[in-house]
Amino acid sequence: MGKGITIALISSLALNVFAIGFISGRMIKPSHQPLAPTLEAPLHRMDNPRGFMQRAKELPPESRDTFRHAIRTNIPKLRAQKKEIHTLQRAYYNALRAEKWDRVAVETALSDLQEARDRGRAMIDEAFLDAVESLDAEARAQLLHRTKEESRHLRKRKYRKRE
């Protein structure tokens, strides 16, 4: 056999192996599988005051005002917590950049930062609960239904991006 035929056969074999692998991979795991429903889906992206305010747009006016007022009362505390987190982040990064390495100082700064983040998360959750508590049962159901619809829309958009 000539060198040219040997190279052509090896190339053909490589392409066939690739094609068979690709096709069998598509058969085993299709790219367009529907997402399994989860319990968390209705509450998707409900973890910040701005998101709460946007979702309240479609509530009846009196419920919307009550909900927004409950969120707004917590905003100064949330801003102060955010400033504390930024200050602790700077302290942590400064400890990392220090001329002389001090592991204890870095670990202490990281621990303080993590605790502040946890407190901030707890404050956001508390603000959300305060706001939802101010609503009647019908308004709560409407708010959660809107969030569920948005979650479905976001999943569809995510699928379109993958295609």
PDB file of C-alpha atoms in Angstrom:
ATOM      1  CA  MET A   1       0.000   0.000   0.000  1.00  0.00           C
ATOM      2  CA  GLY A   2       1.118   3.476  -0.742  1.00  0.00           C
ATOM      3  CA  LYS A   3       1.671   6.153   1.841  1.00  0.00           C
ATOM      4  CA  GLY A   4      -1.238   8.227   0.501  1.00  0.00           C
ATOM      5  CA  ILE A   5      -3.763   5.399   0.856  1.00  0.00           C
ATOM      6  CA  THR A   6      -2.592   4.638   4.418  1.00  0.00           C
ATOM      7  CA  ILE A   7      -3.014   8.285   5.423  1.00  0.00           C
ATOM      8  CA  ALA A   8      -6.463   8.424   3.780  1.00  0.00           C
ATOM      9  CA  LEU A   9      -7.596   5.254   5.601  1.00  0.00           C
ATOM     10  CA  ILE A  10      -6.339   6.517   8.983  1.00  0.00           C
ATOM     11  CA  SER A  11      -8.035   9.900   8.410  1.00  0.00           C
ATOM     12  CA  SER A  12     -11.268   8.163   7.409  1.00  0.00           C
ATOM     13  CA  LEU A  13     -11.105   5.962  10.516  1.00  0.00           C
ATOM     14  CA  ALA A  14     -10.537   8.992  12.770  1.00  0.00           C
ATOM     15  CA  LEU A  15     -13.477  10.866  11.229  1.00  0.00           C
ATOM     16  CA  ASN A  16     -15.752   7.828  11.585  1.00  0.00           C
ATOM     17  CA  VAL A  17     -14.814   7.362  15.241  1.00  0.00           C
ATOM     18  CA  PHE A  18     -15.486  11.058  15.885  1.00  0.00           C
ATOM     19  CA  ALA A  19     -18.847  10.941  14.063  1.00  0.00           C
ATOM     20  CA  ILE A  20     -19.969   7.787  15.899  1.00  0.00           C
ATOM     21  CA  GLY A  21     -18.978   9.303  19.242  1.00  0.00           C
ATOM     22  CA  PHE A  22     -20.770  12.552  18.485  1.00  0.00           C
ATOM     23  CA  ILE A  23     -23.971  10.849  17.315  1.00  0.00           C
ATOM     24  CA  SER A  24     -24.040   8.374  20.190  1.00  0.00           C
ATOM     25  CA  GLY A  25     -23.439  11.235  22.651  1.00  0.00           C
ATOM     26  CA  ARG A  26     -26.458  13.067  21.251  1.00  0.00           C
ATOM     27  CA  MET A  27     -28.551   9.933  21.562  1.00  0.00           C
ATOM     28  CA  ILE A  28     -27.467   9.261  25.144  1.00  0.00           C
ATOM     29  CA  LYS A  29     -27.873  12.842  26.382  1.00  0.00           C
ATOM     30  CA  PRO A  30     -29.907  15.133  24.117  1.00  0.00           C
ATOM     31  CA  SER A  31     -29.120  18.824  24.512  1.00  0.00           C
ATOM     32  CA  HIS A  32     -32.766  19.882  24.849  1.00  0.00           C
ATOM     33  CA  GLN A  33     -33.832  18.124  28.011  1.00  0.00           C
ATOM     34  CA  PRO A  34     -36.574  19.923  29.967  1.00  0.00           C
ATOM     35  CA  LEU A  35     -35.534  21.149  33.388  1.00  0.00           C
ATOM     36  CA  ALA A  36     -36.902  19.206  36.289  1.00  0.00           C
ATOM     37  CA  PRO A  37     -39.298  21.294  38.386  1.00  0.00           C
ATOM     38  CA  THR A  38     -37.880  22.334  41.731  1.00  0.00           C
ATOM     39  CA  LEU A  39     -39.355  23.776  44.857  1.00  0.00           C
ATOM     40  CA  GLU A  40     -36.982  26.750  44.660  1.00  0.00           C
ATOM     41  CA  ALA A  41     -38.149  27.860  41.219  1.00  0.00           C
ATOM     42  CA  PRO A  42     -40.993  30.154  42.363  1.00  0.00           C
ATOM     43  CA  LEU A  43     -38.598  32.085  44.620  1.00  0.00           C
ATOM     44  CA  HIS A  44     -35.895  32.553  41.995  1.00  0.00           C
ATOM     45  CA  ARG A  45     -34.093  35.908  42.281  1.00  0.00           C
ATOM     46  CA  MET A  46     -36.067  37.053  45.315  1.00  0.00           C
ATOM     47  CA  ASP A  47     -33.008  37.892  47.344  1.00  0.00           C
ATOM     48  CA  ASN A  48     -32.605  41.638  47.019  1.00  0.00           C
ATOM     49  CA  PRO A  49     -34.780  44.675  47.782  1.00  0.00           C
ATOM     50  CA  ARG A  50     -34.691  45.948  44.191  1.00  0.00           C
ATOM     51  CA  GLY A  51     -36.065  42.613  43.010  1.00  0.00           C
ATOM     52  CA  PHE A  52     -38.800  42.761  45.633  1.00  0.00           C
ATOM     53  CA  MET A  53     -39.824  46.224  44.485  1.00  0.00           C
ATOM     54  CA  GLN A  54     -39.959  45.190  40.828  1.00  0.00           C
ATOM     55  CA  ARG A  55     -42.163  42.217  41.580  1.00  0.00           C
ATOM     56  CA  ALA A  56     -44.578  44.383  43.527  1.00  0.00           C
ATOM     57  CA  LYS A  57     -45.482  46.363  40.375  1.00  0.00           C
ATOM     58  CA  GLU A  58     -48.465  44.199  39.555  1.00  0.00           C
ATOM     59  CA  LEU A  59     -49.947  44.118  43.048  1.00  0.00           C
ATOM     60  CA  PRO A  60     -53.103  46.141  43.749  1.00  0.00           C
ATOM     61  CA  PRO A  61     -52.129  49.750  44.618  1.00  0.00           C
ATOM     62  CA  GLU A  62     -52.802  49.508  48.375  1.00  0.00           C
ATOM     63  CA  SER A  63     -50.886  46.223  48.688  1.00  0.00           C
ATOM     64  CA  ARG A  64     -48.064  47.574  46.532  1.00  0.00           C
ATOM     65  CA  ASP A  65     -47.667  50.662  48.726  1.00  0.00           C
ATOM     66  CA  THR A  66     -47.699  48.586  51.915  1.00  0.00           C
ATOM     67  CA  PHE A  67     -45.156  46.155  50.500  1.00  0.00           C
ATOM     68  CA  ARG A  68     -42.824  48.887  49.256  1.00  0.00           C
ATOM     69  CA  HIS A  69     -43.041  50.772  52.541  1.00  0.00           C
ATOM     70  CA  ALA A  70     -42.035  47.619  54.446  1.00  0.00           C
ATOM     71  CA  ILE A  71     -39.016  47.180  52.162  1.00  0.00           C
ATOM     72  CA  ARG A  72     -38.034  50.863  52.331  1.00  0.00           C
ATOM     73  CA  THR A  73     -37.966  50.849  56.120  1.00  0.00           C
ATOM     74  CA  ASN A  74     -35.190  48.239  55.971  1.00  0.00           C
ATOM     75  CA  ILE A  75     -33.090  49.889  53.260  1.00  0.00           C
ATOM     76  CA  PRO A  76     -30.974  52.087  55.606  1.00  0.00           C
ATOM     77  CA  LYS A  77     -29.951  49.019  57.637  1.00  0.00           C
ATOM     78  CA  LEU A  78     -29.162  47.097  54.449  1.00  0.00           C
ATOM     79  CA  ARG A  79     -27.037  49.951  53.101  1.00  0.00           C
ATOM     80  CA  ALA A  80     -25.102  50.194  56.378  1.00  0.00           C
ATOM     81  CA  GLN A  81     -24.489  46.444  56.255  1.00  0.00           C
ATOM     82  CA  LYS A  82     -23.300  46.725  52.656  1.00  0.00           C
ATOM     83  CA  LYS A  83     -20.834  49.453  53.665  1.00  0.00           C
ATOM     84  CA  GLU A  84     -19.548  47.244  56.481  1.00  0.00           C
ATOM     85  CA  ILE A  85     -19.041  44.379  54.029  1.00  0.00           C
ATOM     86  CA  HIS A  86     -17.081  46.649  51.659  1.00  0.00           C
ATOM     87  CA  THR A  87     -14.896  47.861  54.537  1.00  0.00           C
ATOM     88  CA  LEU A  88     -14.203  44.281  55.630  1.00  0.00           C
ATOM     89  CA  GLN A  89     -13.451  43.275  52.035  1.00  0.00           C
ATOM     90  CA  ARG A  90     -10.845  46.028  51.808  1.00  0.00           C
ATOM     91  CA  ALA A  91      -9.323  44.873  55.111  1.00  0.00           C
ATOM     92  CA  TYR A  92      -9.193  41.293  53.833  1.00  0.00           C
ATOM     93  CA  TYR A  93      -7.559  42.277  50.534  1.00  0.00           C
ATOM     94  CA  ASN A  94      -5.096  44.516  52.373  1.00  0.00           C
ATOM     95  CA  ALA A  95      -4.174  41.575  54.609  1.00  0.00           C
ATOM     96  CA  LEU A  96      -3.604  39.446  51.500  1.00  0.00           C
ATOM     97  CA  ARG A  97      -1.421  42.128  49.922  1.00  0.00           C
ATOM     98  CA  ALA A  98       0.596  42.867  53.044  1.00  0.00           C
ATOM     99  CA  GLU A  99       4.356  43.000  52.629  1.00  0.00           C
ATOM    100  CA  LYS A 100       4.841  40.460  55.400  1.00  0.00           C
ATOM    101  CA  TRP A 101       2.574  37.406  55.250  1.00  0.00           C
ATOM    102  CA  ASP A 102       0.463  36.955  58.400  1.00  0.00           C
ATOM    103  CA  ARG A 103      -1.854  33.988  58.058  1.00  0.00           C
ATOM    104  CA  VAL A 104      -3.644  34.715  61.346  1.00  0.00           C
ATOM    105  CA  ALA A 105      -4.479  38.260  60.209  1.00  0.00           C
ATOM    106  CA  VAL A 106      -5.739  36.987  56.838  1.00  0.00           C
ATOM    107  CA  GLU A 107      -7.874  34.291  58.459  1.00  0.00           C
ATOM    108  CA  THR A 108      -9.300  36.783  60.960  1.00  0.00           C
ATOM    109  CA  ALA A 109     -10.135  39.253  58.183  1.00  0.00           C
ATOM    110  CA  LEU A 110     -11.759  36.483  56.127  1.00  0.00           C
ATOM    111  CA  SER A 111     -13.771  35.263  59.108  1.00  0.00           C
ATOM    112  CA  ASP A 112     -15.000  38.801  59.833  1.00  0.00           C
ATOM    113  CA  LEU A 113     -15.992  39.214  56.187  1.00  0.00           C
ATOM    114  CA  GLN A 114     -17.883  35.911  56.113  1.00  0.00           C
ATOM    115  CA  GLU A 115     -19.759  36.791  59.303  1.00  0.00           C
ATOM    116  CA  ALA A 116     -20.733  40.187  57.875  1.00  0.00           C
ATOM    117  CA  ARG A 117     -21.972  38.536  54.682  1.00  0.00           C
ATOM    118  CA  ASP A 118     -24.043  36.092  56.735  1.00  0.00           C
ATOM    119  CA  ARG A 119     -25.537  38.970  58.746  1.00  0.00           C
ATOM    120  CA  GLY A 120     -26.296  40.805  55.514  1.00  0.00           C
ATOM    121  CA  ARG A 121     -28.032  37.776  54.056  1.00  0.00           C
ATOM    122  CA  ALA A 122     -30.076  37.393  57.250  1.00  0.00           C
ATOM    123  CA  MET A 123     -31.055  41.073  57.062  1.00  0.00           C
ATOM    124  CA  ILE A 124     -32.206  40.694  53.455  1.00  0.00           C
ATOM    125  CA  ASP A 125     -34.271  37.646  54.370  1.00  0.00           C
ATOM    126  CA  GLU A 126     -35.771  39.520  57.325  1.00  0.00           C
ATOM    127  CA  ALA A 127     -36.654  42.501  55.107  1.00  0.00           C
ATOM    128  CA  PHE A 128     -38.383  40.166  52.684  1.00  0.00           C
ATOM    129  CA  LEU A 129     -40.353  38.482  55.464  1.00  0.00           C
ATOM    130  CA  ASP A 130     -41.375  41.864  56.896  1.00  0.00           C
ATOM    131  CA  ALA A 131     -42.629  42.958  53.483  1.00  0.00           C
ATOM    132  CA  VAL A 132     -44.482  39.731  52.743  1.00  0.00           C
ATOM    133  CA  GLU A 133     -45.998  39.744  56.224  1.00  0.00           C
ATOM    134  CA  SER A 134     -47.579  43.123  55.430  1.00  0.00           C
ATOM    135  CA  LEU A 135     -49.576  41.575  52.558  1.00  0.00           C
ATOM    136  CA  ASP A 136     -52.862  39.709  52.724  1.00  0.00           C
ATOM    137  CA  ALA A 137     -53.102  36.122  51.474  1.00  0.00           C
ATOM    138  CA  GLU A 138     -54.333  37.088  47.993  1.00  0.00           C
ATOM    139  CA  ALA A 139     -51.532  39.614  47.450  1.00  0.00           C
ATOM    140  CA  ARG A 140     -48.912  37.085  48.647  1.00  0.00           C
ATOM    141  CA  ALA A 141     -50.243  34.506  46.201  1.00  0.00           C
ATOM    142  CA  GLN A 142     -50.178  37.085  43.384  1.00  0.00           C
ATOM    143  CA  LEU A 143     -46.599  38.080  44.219  1.00  0.00           C
ATOM    144  CA  LEU A 144     -45.383  34.478  44.252  1.00  0.00           C
ATOM    145  CA  HIS A 145     -47.286  33.678  41.055  1.00  0.00           C
ATOM    146  CA  ARG A 146     -45.557  36.607  39.300  1.00  0.00           C
ATOM    147  CA  THR A 147     -42.206  35.336  40.494  1.00  0.00           C
ATOM    148  CA  LYS A 148     -42.992  31.846  39.226  1.00  0.00           C
ATOM    149  CA  GLU A 149     -43.909  33.250  35.801  1.00  0.00           C
ATOM    150  CA  GLU A 150     -40.660  35.241  35.664  1.00  0.00           C
ATOM    151  CA  SER A 151     -38.727  32.131  36.612  1.00  0.00           C
ATOM    152  CA  ARG A 152     -40.275  30.211  33.699  1.00  0.00           C
ATOM    153  CA  HIS A 153     -39.425  33.067  31.338  1.00  0.00           C
ATOM    154  CA  LEU A 154     -35.799  33.105  32.544  1.00  0.00           C
ATOM    155  CA  ARG A 155     -35.464  29.343  32.042  1.00  0.00           C
ATOM    156  CA  LYS A 156     -36.777  29.669  28.476  1.00  0.00           C
ATOM    157  CA  ARG A 157     -34.276  32.456  27.791  1.00  0.00           C
ATOM    158  CA  LYS A 158     -31.497  30.316  29.225  1.00  0.00           C
ATOM    159  CA  TYR A 159     -32.432  27.482  26.851  1.00  0.00           C
ATOM    160  CA  ARG A 160     -32.428  29.819  23.849  1.00  0.00           C
ATOM    161  CA  LYS A 161     -28.902  30.996  24.742  1.00  0.00           C
ATOM    162  CA  ARG A 162     -27.644  27.400  24.759  1.00  0.00           C
ATOM    163  CA  GLU A 163     -28.926  26.673  21.260  1.00  0.00           C
TER     164      GLU A 163
END
